[in-house]
Amino acid sequence: MEKEPYDWIQPSLDTIRRADWYRSVQAIQSKSGAVVQLEGKEVVNFASNDYLGLAGDDRLIQAAISATQEYGTGSTGSRLLSGHREIHRELECAIASLKQTEDALVFSSGYLANLGAIAAIVGKRDFILSDTYNHSCLKNGAILSGATIIDYPHCNLEILQTLLSQQRHNFRRCLMITDSVFSMDGDLCPLPELVDLAEQFNCMLLIDEAHATGVLGATGAGCAEHFKIKNKFIQVGTLSKALGSLGGFVAGTKPLIDFLRNRAATWIYTTALSPADTAAALAAVNIIRHEPQRHQQLWRNINYLKQLFAQQLPNLELLPSESSILCFQLQDSKAALQVCTQLKDAGIFAPAVRPPTVPTSRIRLSVIATHQPTHIERLIAATKQIKA
Ligand SMILES: *Cc1c(COP(=O)(O)O)cnc(C)c1O
């Protein structure tokens, strides 16, 4: 037995380091944007989830300042006690309108929205089917719910259907959960087929729209708009990616949202979103609806990057993606870290994503609307110079 109850921590850290899995933070010293100051060095930013370039937009900044001046810095309580402000409701109505759902509810983060929604709508007598590539908050939401969980292989509809035929009748409710844009690969869930299976087997379906909101669909409404599907499924999202703020949401039918206001513990027992975050997100939703050119510019950038990769880096294949997340794989964690360092030396900020976050190590690029063609060309030039 160890002499002291905390003695295990340092050896565990050492093990993490030996596997090249150790992580630490890096400070950005400037406003968010396509070019940032990273630990004293100017770099082109391919590491940001700020897909529409709104986190540094003056209108969001002004909205946050005005709301802070009007209401103060903190919301001072939970929504059901003293935390509710009219701008929370305005934001919820704007999100519902963007997503084309009956209603929406904002949470303090996307992570909390998923934990709260999943744990509220299923329990011990129920069954969850979860894609193996799902985000951590879907997985942990499933565990928190106490339901029986079965993971199905990534986007494998055949196995999903078999599991439903074999298991569905053993449970009261069934919930299928999936990222709509998978956060570490950038590919899409097969939404039309999932909707059909959900109907066929009387299941609920929850999709995580963190990387789809503001990105997919003709107006940036997300995956449902992309596939032109209107359905009662549950859409969870974040205010912290394309919306440039902080917080999360659930969008769906009126009864669902009303139920969550009464049963989602991560909404009821936590402090309401700050006035500044709320107002910034509201300004972002309005911009998305009135300035489609941002969304169009994002897609021009994504396609330009893909085109240059195919033409100029034929040996470095991008993983299949239909979003602003583009990855290329590397042999192992060590190689991914080395490439990340070489890119950084060349003025490109592109993170290495490694196990246990993903099964295989990779460089993960996120394209944003405010990248200039020259930024993308610099990335390609730097990638060509990589020494294996
Ligand atoms: C970022 C992310 C979240 C969490 O959203 P936060 O608002 O940052 O907590 C949830 N799901 C997916 C797929 C994400 O990528």
mmCIF file of C-alpha atoms and ligand atoms in Angstrom:
data_model
loop_
_atom_site.group_PDB
_atom_site.id
_atom_site.type_symbol
_atom_site.label_atom_id
_atom_site.label_comp_id
_atom_site.label_asym_id
_atom_site.label_seq_id
_atom_site.Cartn_x
_atom_site.Cartn_y
_atom_site.Cartn_z
ATOM 1 C CA MET A 1 0.000 0.000 0.000
ATOM 2 C CA GLU A 2 1.158 3.543 -0.765
ATOM 3 C CA LYS A 3 2.334 5.583 2.213
ATOM 4 C CA GLU A 4 0.205 8.535 1.424
ATOM 5 C CA PRO A 5 -3.236 8.646 -0.245
ATOM 6 C CA TYR A 6 -2.185 11.079 -2.991
ATOM 7 C CA ASP A 7 1.063 9.310 -3.940
ATOM 8 C CA TRP A 8 -0.500 7.643 -6.973
ATOM 9 C CA ILE A 9 -0.999 10.909 -8.866
ATOM 10 C CA GLN A 10 2.576 11.663 -9.965
ATOM 11 C CA PRO A 11 3.281 8.105 -11.229
ATOM 12 C CA SER A 12 0.023 8.216 -13.179
ATOM 13 C CA LEU A 13 1.088 11.480 -14.796
ATOM 14 C CA ASP A 14 4.449 9.930 -15.657
ATOM 15 C CA THR A 15 2.683 7.068 -17.407
ATOM 16 C CA ILE A 16 0.591 9.534 -19.431
ATOM 17 C CA ARG A 17 3.778 11.360 -20.452
ATOM 18 C CA ARG A 18 5.564 8.175 -21.502
ATOM 19 C CA ALA A 19 2.693 7.353 -23.892
ATOM 20 C CA ASP A 20 2.915 10.855 -25.446
ATOM 21 C CA TRP A 21 -0.624 11.423 -24.181
ATOM 22 C CA TYR A 22 0.284 14.279 -21.853
ATOM 23 C CA ARG A 23 -1.658 17.507 -22.475
ATOM 24 C CA SER A 24 -1.175 21.076 -21.367
ATOM 25 C CA VAL A 25 -2.608 24.466 -22.226
ATOM 26 C CA GLN A 26 -1.210 27.106 -24.592
ATOM 27 C CA ALA A 27 -2.159 30.764 -24.196
ATOM 28 C CA ILE A 28 -3.594 32.835 -27.031
ATOM 29 C CA GLN A 29 -2.739 36.454 -26.357
ATOM 30 C CA SER A 30 -4.959 38.242 -28.859
ATOM 31 C CA LYS A 31 -8.585 38.531 -29.935
ATOM 32 C CA SER A 32 -9.986 35.391 -31.595
ATOM 33 C CA GLY A 33 -9.699 35.346 -35.361
ATOM 34 C CA ALA A 34 -8.019 33.796 -38.394
ATOM 35 C CA VAL A 35 -4.624 35.030 -37.179
ATOM 36 C CA VAL A 36 -3.771 34.986 -33.477
ATOM 37 C CA GLN A 37 -0.835 35.534 -31.183
ATOM 38 C CA LEU A 38 0.079 32.120 -29.695
ATOM 39 C CA GLU A 39 2.678 32.210 -26.914
ATOM 40 C CA GLY A 40 4.429 35.182 -28.466
ATOM 41 C CA LYS A 41 4.229 33.980 -32.060
ATOM 42 C CA GLU A 42 1.824 35.104 -34.767
ATOM 43 C CA VAL A 43 0.110 32.059 -36.282
ATOM 44 C CA VAL A 44 -2.676 31.307 -38.721
ATOM 45 C CA ASN A 45 -5.378 29.711 -36.636
ATOM 46 C CA PHE A 46 -6.696 26.318 -37.786
ATOM 47 C CA ALA A 47 -7.603 25.307 -34.240
ATOM 48 C CA SER A 48 -10.697 27.388 -33.607
ATOM 49 C CA ASN A 49 -14.359 26.353 -33.440
ATOM 50 C CA ASP A 50 -15.348 29.933 -34.222
ATOM 51 C CA TYR A 51 -16.584 28.771 -37.651
ATOM 52 C CA LEU A 52 -18.200 32.015 -38.723
ATOM 53 C CA GLY A 53 -15.552 34.260 -37.197
ATOM 54 C CA LEU A 54 -18.073 35.806 -34.801
ATOM 55 C CA ALA A 55 -16.224 35.502 -31.474
ATOM 56 C CA GLY A 56 -14.208 38.633 -32.281
ATOM 57 C CA ASP A 57 -17.045 40.473 -34.058
ATOM 58 C CA ASP A 58 -17.695 43.991 -32.762
ATOM 59 C CA ARG A 59 -21.454 43.478 -32.711
ATOM 60 C CA LEU A 60 -21.157 40.511 -30.342
ATOM 61 C CA ILE A 61 -18.682 42.421 -28.199
ATOM 62 C CA GLN A 62 -20.981 45.450 -28.033
ATOM 63 C CA ALA A 63 -23.995 43.253 -27.230
ATOM 64 C CA ALA A 64 -22.066 41.641 -24.368
ATOM 65 C CA ILE A 65 -20.961 45.038 -23.019
ATOM 66 C CA SER A 66 -24.463 46.517 -23.208
ATOM 67 C CA ALA A 67 -26.030 43.507 -21.482
ATOM 68 C CA THR A 68 -23.382 43.649 -18.760
ATOM 69 C CA GLN A 69 -24.033 47.347 -18.213
ATOM 70 C CA GLU A 70 -27.769 46.777 -18.085
ATOM 71 C CA TYR A 71 -27.921 43.577 -15.987
ATOM 72 C CA GLY A 72 -24.489 43.159 -14.368
ATOM 73 C CA THR A 73 -21.863 40.472 -14.790
ATOM 74 C CA GLY A 74 -23.616 37.539 -13.146
ATOM 75 C CA SER A 75 -27.165 36.280 -13.478
ATOM 76 C CA THR A 76 -27.179 35.673 -9.663
ATOM 77 C CA GLY A 77 -29.321 32.550 -9.572
ATOM 78 C CA SER A 78 -30.823 29.609 -11.377
ATOM 79 C CA ARG A 79 -33.403 30.299 -14.077
ATOM 80 C CA LEU A 80 -36.318 29.164 -11.887
ATOM 81 C CA LEU A 81 -35.228 31.398 -8.985
ATOM 82 C CA SER A 82 -33.583 34.792 -9.585
ATOM 83 C CA GLY A 83 -31.519 34.039 -12.720
ATOM 84 C CA HIS A 84 -34.040 34.500 -15.529
ATOM 85 C CA ARG A 85 -33.857 37.609 -17.740
ATOM 86 C CA GLU A 86 -35.915 38.444 -20.802
ATOM 87 C CA ILE A 87 -32.856 38.058 -23.036
ATOM 88 C CA HIS A 88 -32.681 34.357 -22.100
ATOM 89 C CA ARG A 89 -36.150 33.888 -23.535
ATOM 90 C CA GLU A 90 -35.356 36.028 -26.572
ATOM 91 C CA LEU A 91 -32.330 33.858 -27.250
ATOM 92 C CA GLU A 92 -34.390 30.668 -26.875
ATOM 93 C CA CYS A 93 -36.986 31.948 -29.345
ATOM 94 C CA ALA A 94 -34.256 32.973 -31.800
ATOM 95 C CA ILE A 95 -32.638 29.506 -31.582
ATOM 96 C CA ALA A 96 -35.999 27.766 -32.093
ATOM 97 C CA SER A 97 -36.593 29.969 -35.100
ATOM 98 C CA LEU A 98 -33.136 29.233 -36.566
ATOM 99 C CA LYS A 99 -33.540 25.482 -35.957
ATOM 100 C CA GLN A 100 -37.179 25.495 -37.121
ATOM 101 C CA THR A 101 -38.336 23.797 -33.916
ATOM 102 C CA GLU A 102 -41.281 24.682 -31.674
ATOM 103 C CA ASP A 103 -39.106 25.741 -28.760
ATOM 104 C CA ALA A 104 -35.617 25.734 -27.264
ATOM 105 C CA LEU A 105 -33.927 25.935 -23.867
ATOM 106 C CA VAL A 106 -30.481 27.373 -23.153
ATOM 107 C CA PHE A 107 -28.057 25.693 -20.769
ATOM 108 C CA SER A 108 -24.737 26.884 -19.315
ATOM 109 C CA SER A 109 -22.785 24.748 -21.785
ATOM 110 C CA GLY A 110 -23.342 22.250 -24.556
ATOM 111 C CA TYR A 111 -21.879 19.588 -22.301
ATOM 112 C CA LEU A 112 -24.486 20.326 -19.630
ATOM 113 C CA ALA A 113 -27.282 20.449 -22.214
ATOM 114 C CA ASN A 114 -26.477 16.891 -23.306
ATOM 115 C CA LEU A 115 -26.037 15.557 -19.767
ATOM 116 C CA GLY A 116 -29.290 17.172 -18.673
ATOM 117 C CA ALA A 117 -31.408 16.207 -21.657
ATOM 118 C CA ILE A 118 -30.322 12.556 -21.829
ATOM 119 C CA ALA A 119 -30.574 11.935 -18.095
ATOM 120 C CA ALA A 120 -34.022 13.568 -17.996
ATOM 121 C CA ILE A 121 -35.670 11.600 -20.797
ATOM 122 C CA VAL A 122 -34.432 8.069 -20.147
ATOM 123 C CA GLY A 123 -33.785 6.051 -16.992
ATOM 124 C CA LYS A 124 -33.192 2.564 -15.598
ATOM 125 C CA ARG A 125 -35.965 0.879 -17.569
ATOM 126 C CA ASP A 126 -34.744 2.303 -20.866
ATOM 127 C CA PHE A 127 -32.223 1.634 -23.582
ATOM 128 C CA ILE A 128 -29.659 3.886 -25.287
ATOM 129 C CA LEU A 129 -27.946 3.182 -28.604
ATOM 130 C CA SER A 130 -24.835 5.294 -28.991
ATOM 131 C CA ASP A 131 -22.360 5.724 -31.865
ATOM 132 C CA THR A 132 -18.845 4.723 -30.756
ATOM 133 C CA TYR A 133 -17.455 8.059 -32.034
ATOM 134 C CA ASN A 134 -19.851 10.158 -29.966
ATOM 135 C CA HIS A 135 -18.612 13.130 -27.978
ATOM 136 C CA SER A 136 -17.765 12.633 -24.315
ATOM 137 C CA CYS A 137 -20.890 14.485 -23.124
ATOM 138 C CA LEU A 138 -23.233 12.113 -24.958
ATOM 139 C CA LYS A 139 -21.404 9.138 -23.476
ATOM 140 C CA ASN A 140 -21.429 10.571 -19.979
ATOM 141 C CA GLY A 141 -25.053 11.677 -20.318
ATOM 142 C CA ALA A 142 -25.933 8.094 -21.169
ATOM 143 C CA ILE A 143 -24.072 6.780 -18.111
ATOM 144 C CA LEU A 144 -25.711 9.385 -15.877
ATOM 145 C CA SER A 145 -29.188 8.363 -17.060
ATOM 146 C CA GLY A 146 -28.811 4.834 -15.661
ATOM 147 C CA ALA A 147 -30.222 3.355 -18.892
ATOM 148 C CA THR A 148 -28.776 0.234 -20.523
ATOM 149 C CA ILE A 149 -26.242 1.449 -23.077
ATOM 150 C CA ILE A 150 -25.097 -0.327 -26.208
ATOM 151 C CA ASP A 151 -22.489 1.303 -28.443
ATOM 152 C CA TYR A 152 -22.814 0.572 -32.156
ATOM 153 C CA PRO A 153 -19.836 0.779 -34.544
ATOM 154 C CA HIS A 154 -19.436 4.226 -36.102
ATOM 155 C CA CYS A 155 -22.391 4.954 -38.446
ATOM 156 C CA ASN A 156 -23.080 1.228 -38.911
ATOM 157 C CA LEU A 157 -26.791 1.085 -39.733
ATOM 158 C CA GLU A 158 -26.888 -2.659 -40.251
ATOM 159 C CA ILE A 159 -25.675 -3.426 -36.751
ATOM 160 C CA LEU A 160 -27.878 -0.676 -35.351
ATOM 161 C CA GLN A 161 -30.917 -2.256 -36.971
ATOM 162 C CA THR A 162 -29.964 -5.716 -35.681
ATOM 163 C CA LEU A 163 -29.551 -4.363 -32.145
ATOM 164 C CA LEU A 164 -32.953 -2.693 -32.347
ATOM 165 C CA SER A 165 -34.663 -5.887 -33.561
ATOM 166 C CA GLN A 166 -33.014 -7.946 -30.849
ATOM 167 C CA GLN A 167 -33.325 -5.545 -27.931
ATOM 168 C CA ARG A 168 -35.994 -2.905 -28.412
ATOM 169 C CA HIS A 169 -38.852 -4.991 -26.952
ATOM 170 C CA ASN A 170 -36.962 -5.537 -23.695
ATOM 171 C CA PHE A 171 -37.181 -1.870 -22.717
ATOM 172 C CA ARG A 172 -39.712 0.854 -22.026
ATOM 173 C CA ARG A 173 -38.212 3.769 -24.007
ATOM 174 C CA CYS A 174 -35.330 3.760 -26.425
ATOM 175 C CA LEU A 175 -33.079 6.699 -27.301
ATOM 176 C CA MET A 176 -30.584 6.814 -30.143
ATOM 177 C CA ILE A 177 -27.815 9.372 -29.612
ATOM 178 C CA THR A 178 -25.272 10.632 -32.118
ATOM 179 C CA ASP A 179 -23.115 13.584 -33.058
ATOM 180 C CA SER A 180 -24.520 14.998 -36.299
ATOM 181 C CA VAL A 181 -21.077 16.240 -37.367
ATOM 182 C CA PHE A 182 -18.540 14.018 -35.607
ATOM 183 C CA SER A 183 -16.259 16.330 -33.706
ATOM 184 C CA MET A 184 -12.917 14.628 -34.320
ATOM 185 C CA ASP A 185 -13.482 13.403 -37.896
ATOM 186 C CA GLY A 186 -15.856 15.907 -39.482
ATOM 187 C CA ASP A 187 -18.094 13.293 -41.123
ATOM 188 C CA LEU A 188 -21.885 13.260 -40.827
ATOM 189 C CA CYS A 189 -24.306 10.840 -39.190
ATOM 190 C CA PRO A 190 -26.717 9.158 -41.648
ATOM 191 C CA LEU A 191 -29.648 11.243 -40.416
ATOM 192 C CA PRO A 192 -32.367 10.134 -42.883
ATOM 193 C CA GLU A 193 -31.726 6.454 -42.097
ATOM 194 C CA LEU A 194 -31.568 7.131 -38.350
ATOM 195 C CA VAL A 195 -34.910 8.925 -38.521
ATOM 196 C CA ASP A 196 -36.418 5.945 -40.373
ATOM 197 C CA LEU A 197 -35.070 3.450 -37.840
ATOM 198 C CA ALA A 198 -36.315 5.593 -34.974
ATOM 199 C CA GLU A 199 -39.813 5.594 -36.482
ATOM 200 C CA GLN A 200 -39.754 1.913 -37.288
ATOM 201 C CA PHE A 201 -38.723 0.917 -33.747
ATOM 202 C CA ASN A 202 -40.585 3.610 -31.811
ATOM 203 C CA CYS A 203 -37.378 5.255 -30.545
ATOM 204 C CA MET A 204 -36.401 8.788 -29.691
ATOM 205 C CA LEU A 205 -33.434 10.307 -31.514
ATOM 206 C CA LEU A 206 -31.081 12.950 -30.135
ATOM 207 C CA ILE A 207 -28.478 14.585 -32.354
ATOM 208 C CA ASP A 208 -25.601 16.746 -31.140
ATOM 209 C CA GLU A 209 -25.348 19.733 -33.471
ATOM 210 C CA ALA A 210 -22.257 21.319 -31.883
ATOM 211 C CA HIS A 211 -20.317 21.438 -35.176
ATOM 212 C CA ALA A 212 -23.361 21.627 -37.474
ATOM 213 C CA THR A 213 -25.148 24.733 -36.216
ATOM 214 C CA GLY A 214 -24.106 27.693 -38.349
ATOM 215 C CA VAL A 215 -22.204 25.355 -40.682
ATOM 216 C CA LEU A 216 -24.556 22.845 -42.352
ATOM 217 C CA GLY A 217 -27.660 23.516 -44.410
ATOM 218 C CA ALA A 218 -28.568 26.326 -46.763
ATOM 219 C CA THR A 219 -28.903 28.890 -43.948
ATOM 220 C CA GLY A 220 -26.667 27.254 -41.356
ATOM 221 C CA ALA A 221 -29.599 25.780 -39.429
ATOM 222 C CA GLY A 222 -27.758 22.458 -39.161
ATOM 223 C CA CYS A 223 -27.989 18.824 -40.133
ATOM 224 C CA ALA A 224 -31.785 18.661 -40.438
ATOM 225 C CA GLU A 225 -31.707 21.480 -42.960
ATOM 226 C CA HIS A 226 -28.793 19.823 -44.792
ATOM 227 C CA PHE A 227 -30.847 16.640 -45.273
ATOM 228 C CA LYS A 228 -34.130 18.588 -45.635
ATOM 229 C CA ILE A 229 -35.771 16.629 -42.835
ATOM 230 C CA LYS A 230 -38.467 17.904 -40.533
ATOM 231 C CA ASN A 231 -39.014 15.658 -37.556
ATOM 232 C CA LYS A 232 -39.585 15.716 -33.810
ATOM 233 C CA PHE A 233 -36.059 14.538 -32.992
ATOM 234 C CA ILE A 234 -34.122 16.336 -30.289
ATOM 235 C CA GLN A 235 -31.363 18.737 -31.316
ATOM 236 C CA VAL A 236 -28.673 19.696 -28.830
ATOM 237 C CA GLY A 237 -26.140 22.369 -29.640
ATOM 238 C CA THR A 238 -23.644 24.812 -28.285
ATOM 239 C CA LEU A 239 -23.417 28.595 -28.234
ATOM 240 C CA SER A 240 -19.634 28.339 -28.073
ATOM 241 C CA LYS A 241 -18.698 27.316 -31.610
ATOM 242 C CA ALA A 242 -20.267 29.054 -34.647
ATOM 243 C CA LEU A 243 -22.207 31.299 -32.249
ATOM 244 C CA GLY A 244 -19.014 32.706 -30.755
ATOM 245 C CA SER A 245 -20.245 32.805 -27.140
ATOM 246 C CA LEU A 246 -20.596 30.331 -24.286
ATOM 247 C CA GLY A 247 -23.492 28.050 -23.379
ATOM 248 C CA GLY A 248 -25.587 25.273 -24.903
ATOM 249 C CA PHE A 249 -29.143 24.555 -25.992
ATOM 250 C CA VAL A 250 -31.753 21.897 -26.602
ATOM 251 C CA ALA A 251 -34.230 22.534 -29.433
ATOM 252 C CA GLY A 252 -37.340 20.445 -29.990
ATOM 253 C CA THR A 253 -41.071 20.221 -29.426
ATOM 254 C CA LYS A 254 -42.893 22.378 -26.890
ATOM 255 C CA PRO A 255 -43.731 19.448 -24.576
ATOM 256 C CA LEU A 256 -40.076 18.297 -24.615
ATOM 257 C CA ILE A 257 -38.759 21.739 -23.677
ATOM 258 C CA ASP A 258 -41.412 22.163 -20.991
ATOM 259 C CA PHE A 259 -40.497 18.747 -19.603
ATOM 260 C CA LEU A 260 -36.784 19.664 -19.514
ATOM 261 C CA ARG A 261 -37.552 22.878 -17.608
ATOM 262 C CA ASN A 262 -39.103 20.629 -14.989
ATOM 263 C CA ARG A 263 -36.738 17.665 -15.044
ATOM 264 C CA ALA A 264 -33.267 18.515 -16.418
ATOM 265 C CA ALA A 265 -31.047 18.726 -13.334
ATOM 266 C CA THR A 266 -28.214 20.481 -15.176
ATOM 267 C CA TRP A 267 -30.639 23.288 -16.060
ATOM 268 C CA ILE A 268 -32.597 23.509 -12.799
ATOM 269 C CA TYR A 269 -29.702 23.348 -10.331
ATOM 270 C CA THR A 270 -27.179 25.604 -11.981
ATOM 271 C CA THR A 271 -26.820 29.350 -12.404
ATOM 272 C CA ALA A 272 -28.398 30.889 -15.501
ATOM 273 C CA LEU A 273 -26.192 31.933 -18.399
ATOM 274 C CA SER A 274 -24.548 35.318 -17.819
ATOM 275 C CA PRO A 275 -26.146 38.373 -19.468
ATOM 276 C CA ALA A 276 -23.007 38.930 -21.572
ATOM 277 C CA ASP A 277 -22.906 35.362 -22.955
ATOM 278 C CA THR A 278 -26.648 35.415 -23.621
ATOM 279 C CA ALA A 279 -26.592 38.739 -25.461
ATOM 280 C CA ALA A 280 -23.548 37.774 -27.542
ATOM 281 C CA ALA A 281 -25.202 34.506 -28.633
ATOM 282 C CA LEU A 282 -28.413 36.355 -29.488
ATOM 283 C CA ALA A 283 -26.464 38.820 -31.642
ATOM 284 C CA ALA A 284 -24.774 35.845 -33.356
ATOM 285 C CA VAL A 285 -28.067 34.128 -34.209
ATOM 286 C CA ASN A 286 -29.334 37.384 -35.727
ATOM 287 C CA ILE A 287 -26.164 37.760 -37.800
ATOM 288 C CA ILE A 288 -26.429 34.160 -39.064
ATOM 289 C CA ARG A 289 -29.974 34.840 -40.232
ATOM 290 C CA HIS A 290 -29.188 38.145 -41.920
ATOM 291 C CA GLU A 291 -25.698 37.569 -43.354
ATOM 292 C CA PRO A 292 -25.718 34.333 -45.359
ATOM 293 C CA GLN A 293 -22.469 35.474 -46.999
ATOM 294 C CA ARG A 294 -20.492 34.382 -43.887
ATOM 295 C CA HIS A 295 -21.773 30.846 -44.243
ATOM 296 C CA GLN A 296 -21.081 30.922 -47.984
ATOM 297 C CA GLN A 297 -17.533 32.170 -47.385
ATOM 298 C CA LEU A 298 -16.954 29.337 -44.894
ATOM 299 C CA TRP A 299 -17.913 26.794 -47.564
ATOM 300 C CA ARG A 300 -15.738 28.467 -50.192
ATOM 301 C CA ASN A 301 -12.831 28.140 -47.745
ATOM 302 C CA ILE A 302 -13.572 24.495 -46.941
ATOM 303 C CA ASN A 303 -13.715 23.620 -50.642
ATOM 304 C CA TYR A 304 -10.564 25.599 -51.408
ATOM 305 C CA LEU A 305 -8.622 23.773 -48.697
ATOM 306 C CA LYS A 306 -9.862 20.376 -49.917
ATOM 307 C CA GLN A 307 -9.001 21.268 -53.509
ATOM 308 C CA LEU A 308 -5.445 22.388 -52.652
ATOM 309 C CA PHE A 309 -4.883 19.296 -50.527
ATOM 310 C CA ALA A 310 -5.941 17.007 -53.372
ATOM 311 C CA GLN A 311 -3.831 18.874 -55.950
ATOM 312 C CA GLN A 312 -0.698 19.583 -53.961
ATOM 313 C CA LEU A 313 -0.523 16.950 -51.222
ATOM 314 C CA PRO A 314 -1.551 13.739 -52.988
ATOM 315 C CA ASN A 315 0.233 11.590 -50.407
ATOM 316 C CA LEU A 316 -1.599 13.110 -47.474
ATOM 317 C CA GLU A 317 -5.207 12.074 -47.615
ATOM 318 C CA LEU A 318 -7.853 13.992 -45.720
ATOM 319 C CA LEU A 319 -10.349 11.854 -43.784
ATOM 320 C CA PRO A 320 -13.851 11.867 -45.338
ATOM 321 C CA SER A 321 -15.562 15.051 -44.142
ATOM 322 C CA GLU A 322 -18.642 17.088 -44.979
ATOM 323 C CA SER A 323 -18.001 19.894 -42.534
ATOM 324 C CA SER A 324 -15.406 22.478 -41.571
ATOM 325 C CA ILE A 325 -13.401 19.844 -39.660
ATOM 326 C CA LEU A 326 -10.685 18.322 -41.847
ATOM 327 C CA CYS A 327 -8.133 15.819 -40.563
ATOM 328 C CA PHE A 328 -5.112 13.939 -41.823
ATOM 329 C CA GLN A 329 -3.907 10.889 -39.987
ATOM 330 C CA LEU A 330 -0.428 10.160 -38.718
ATOM 331 C CA GLN A 331 1.213 6.972 -37.586
ATOM 332 C CA ASP A 332 1.168 7.600 -33.842
ATOM 333 C CA SER A 333 0.997 10.200 -31.087
ATOM 334 C CA LYS A 334 4.673 11.017 -31.389
ATOM 335 C CA ALA A 335 4.442 11.708 -35.127
ATOM 336 C CA ALA A 336 1.333 13.828 -34.629
ATOM 337 C CA LEU A 337 3.093 15.931 -31.998
ATOM 338 C CA GLN A 338 6.141 16.381 -34.228
ATOM 339 C CA VAL A 339 4.033 17.532 -37.171
ATOM 340 C CA CYS A 340 2.126 19.890 -34.889
ATOM 341 C CA THR A 341 5.424 21.442 -33.726
ATOM 342 C CA GLN A 342 6.749 21.776 -37.288
ATOM 343 C CA LEU A 343 3.542 23.469 -38.390
ATOM 344 C CA LYS A 344 3.697 25.821 -35.423
ATOM 345 C CA ASP A 345 7.287 26.743 -36.296
ATOM 346 C CA ALA A 346 6.013 27.563 -39.788
ATOM 347 C CA GLY A 347 3.316 29.833 -38.343
ATOM 348 C CA ILE A 348 0.387 27.416 -38.506
ATOM 349 C CA PHE A 349 -1.679 26.546 -35.442
ATOM 350 C CA ALA A 350 -3.210 23.091 -36.022
ATOM 351 C CA PRO A 351 -3.642 20.765 -33.068
ATOM 352 C CA ALA A 352 -2.567 17.140 -32.822
ATOM 353 C CA VAL A 353 -5.470 15.047 -31.564
ATOM 354 C CA ARG A 354 -4.387 11.818 -29.934
ATOM 355 C CA PRO A 355 -5.734 8.850 -27.997
ATOM 356 C CA PRO A 356 -7.694 8.577 -25.798
ATOM 357 C CA THR A 357 -9.710 11.337 -27.503
ATOM 358 C CA VAL A 358 -9.564 9.457 -30.825
ATOM 359 C CA PRO A 359 -8.491 5.914 -31.760
ATOM 360 C CA THR A 360 -5.840 7.128 -34.254
ATOM 361 C CA SER A 361 -3.571 10.186 -34.012
ATOM 362 C CA ARG A 362 -4.165 13.037 -36.408
ATOM 363 C CA ILE A 363 -3.820 16.716 -37.181
ATOM 364 C CA ARG A 364 -7.234 18.324 -36.952
ATOM 365 C CA LEU A 365 -7.835 21.449 -39.026
ATOM 366 C CA SER A 366 -10.846 23.664 -38.585
ATOM 367 C CA VAL A 367 -11.662 26.067 -41.350
ATOM 368 C CA ILE A 368 -13.385 29.338 -40.486
ATOM 369 C CA ALA A 369 -15.202 31.937 -42.592
ATOM 370 C CA THR A 370 -12.607 34.631 -41.918
ATOM 371 C CA HIS A 371 -9.655 32.654 -43.297
ATOM 372 C CA GLN A 372 -8.242 34.391 -46.381
ATOM 373 C CA PRO A 373 -7.109 32.318 -49.385
ATOM 374 C CA THR A 374 -3.501 33.205 -48.447
ATOM 375 C CA HIS A 375 -4.001 31.632 -44.989
ATOM 376 C CA ILE A 376 -5.034 28.357 -46.599
ATOM 377 C CA GLU A 377 -2.140 28.572 -49.067
ATOM 378 C CA ARG A 378 0.264 29.074 -46.147
ATOM 379 C CA LEU A 379 -1.108 25.945 -44.495
ATOM 380 C CA ILE A 380 -0.540 23.930 -47.675
ATOM 381 C CA ALA A 381 2.998 25.305 -48.099
ATOM 382 C CA ALA A 382 3.852 24.500 -44.460
ATOM 383 C CA THR A 383 2.361 21.009 -44.728
ATOM 384 C CA LYS A 384 4.496 20.300 -47.828
ATOM 385 C CA GLN A 385 7.627 21.095 -45.813
ATOM 386 C CA ILE A 386 6.869 18.512 -43.102
ATOM 387 C CA LYS A 387 9.663 16.035 -42.567
ATOM 388 C CA ALA A 388 8.391 12.589 -41.690
HETATM 389 C C1 LIG B 1 -17.819 21.141 -28.107
HETATM 390 C C2 LIG B 1 -18.801 20.025 -28.078
HETATM 391 C C3 LIG B 1 -19.747 19.924 -27.062
HETATM 392 C C4 LIG B 1 -19.689 20.759 -25.825
HETATM 393 O O1 LIG B 1 -20.121 22.047 -26.015
HETATM 394 P P1 LIG B 1 -19.658 23.121 -24.945
HETATM 395 O O2 LIG B 1 -20.669 24.205 -25.114
HETATM 396 O O3 LIG B 1 -18.296 23.528 -25.307
HETATM 397 O O4 LIG B 1 -19.745 22.474 -23.601
HETATM 398 C C5 LIG B 1 -20.713 18.951 -27.167
HETATM 399 N N1 LIG B 1 -20.731 18.088 -28.191
HETATM 400 C C6 LIG B 1 -19.828 18.142 -29.173
HETATM 401 C C7 LIG B 1 -19.904 17.165 -30.294
HETATM 402 C C8 LIG B 1 -18.818 19.097 -29.126
HETATM 403 O O5 LIG B 1 -17.878 19.113 -30.077
#
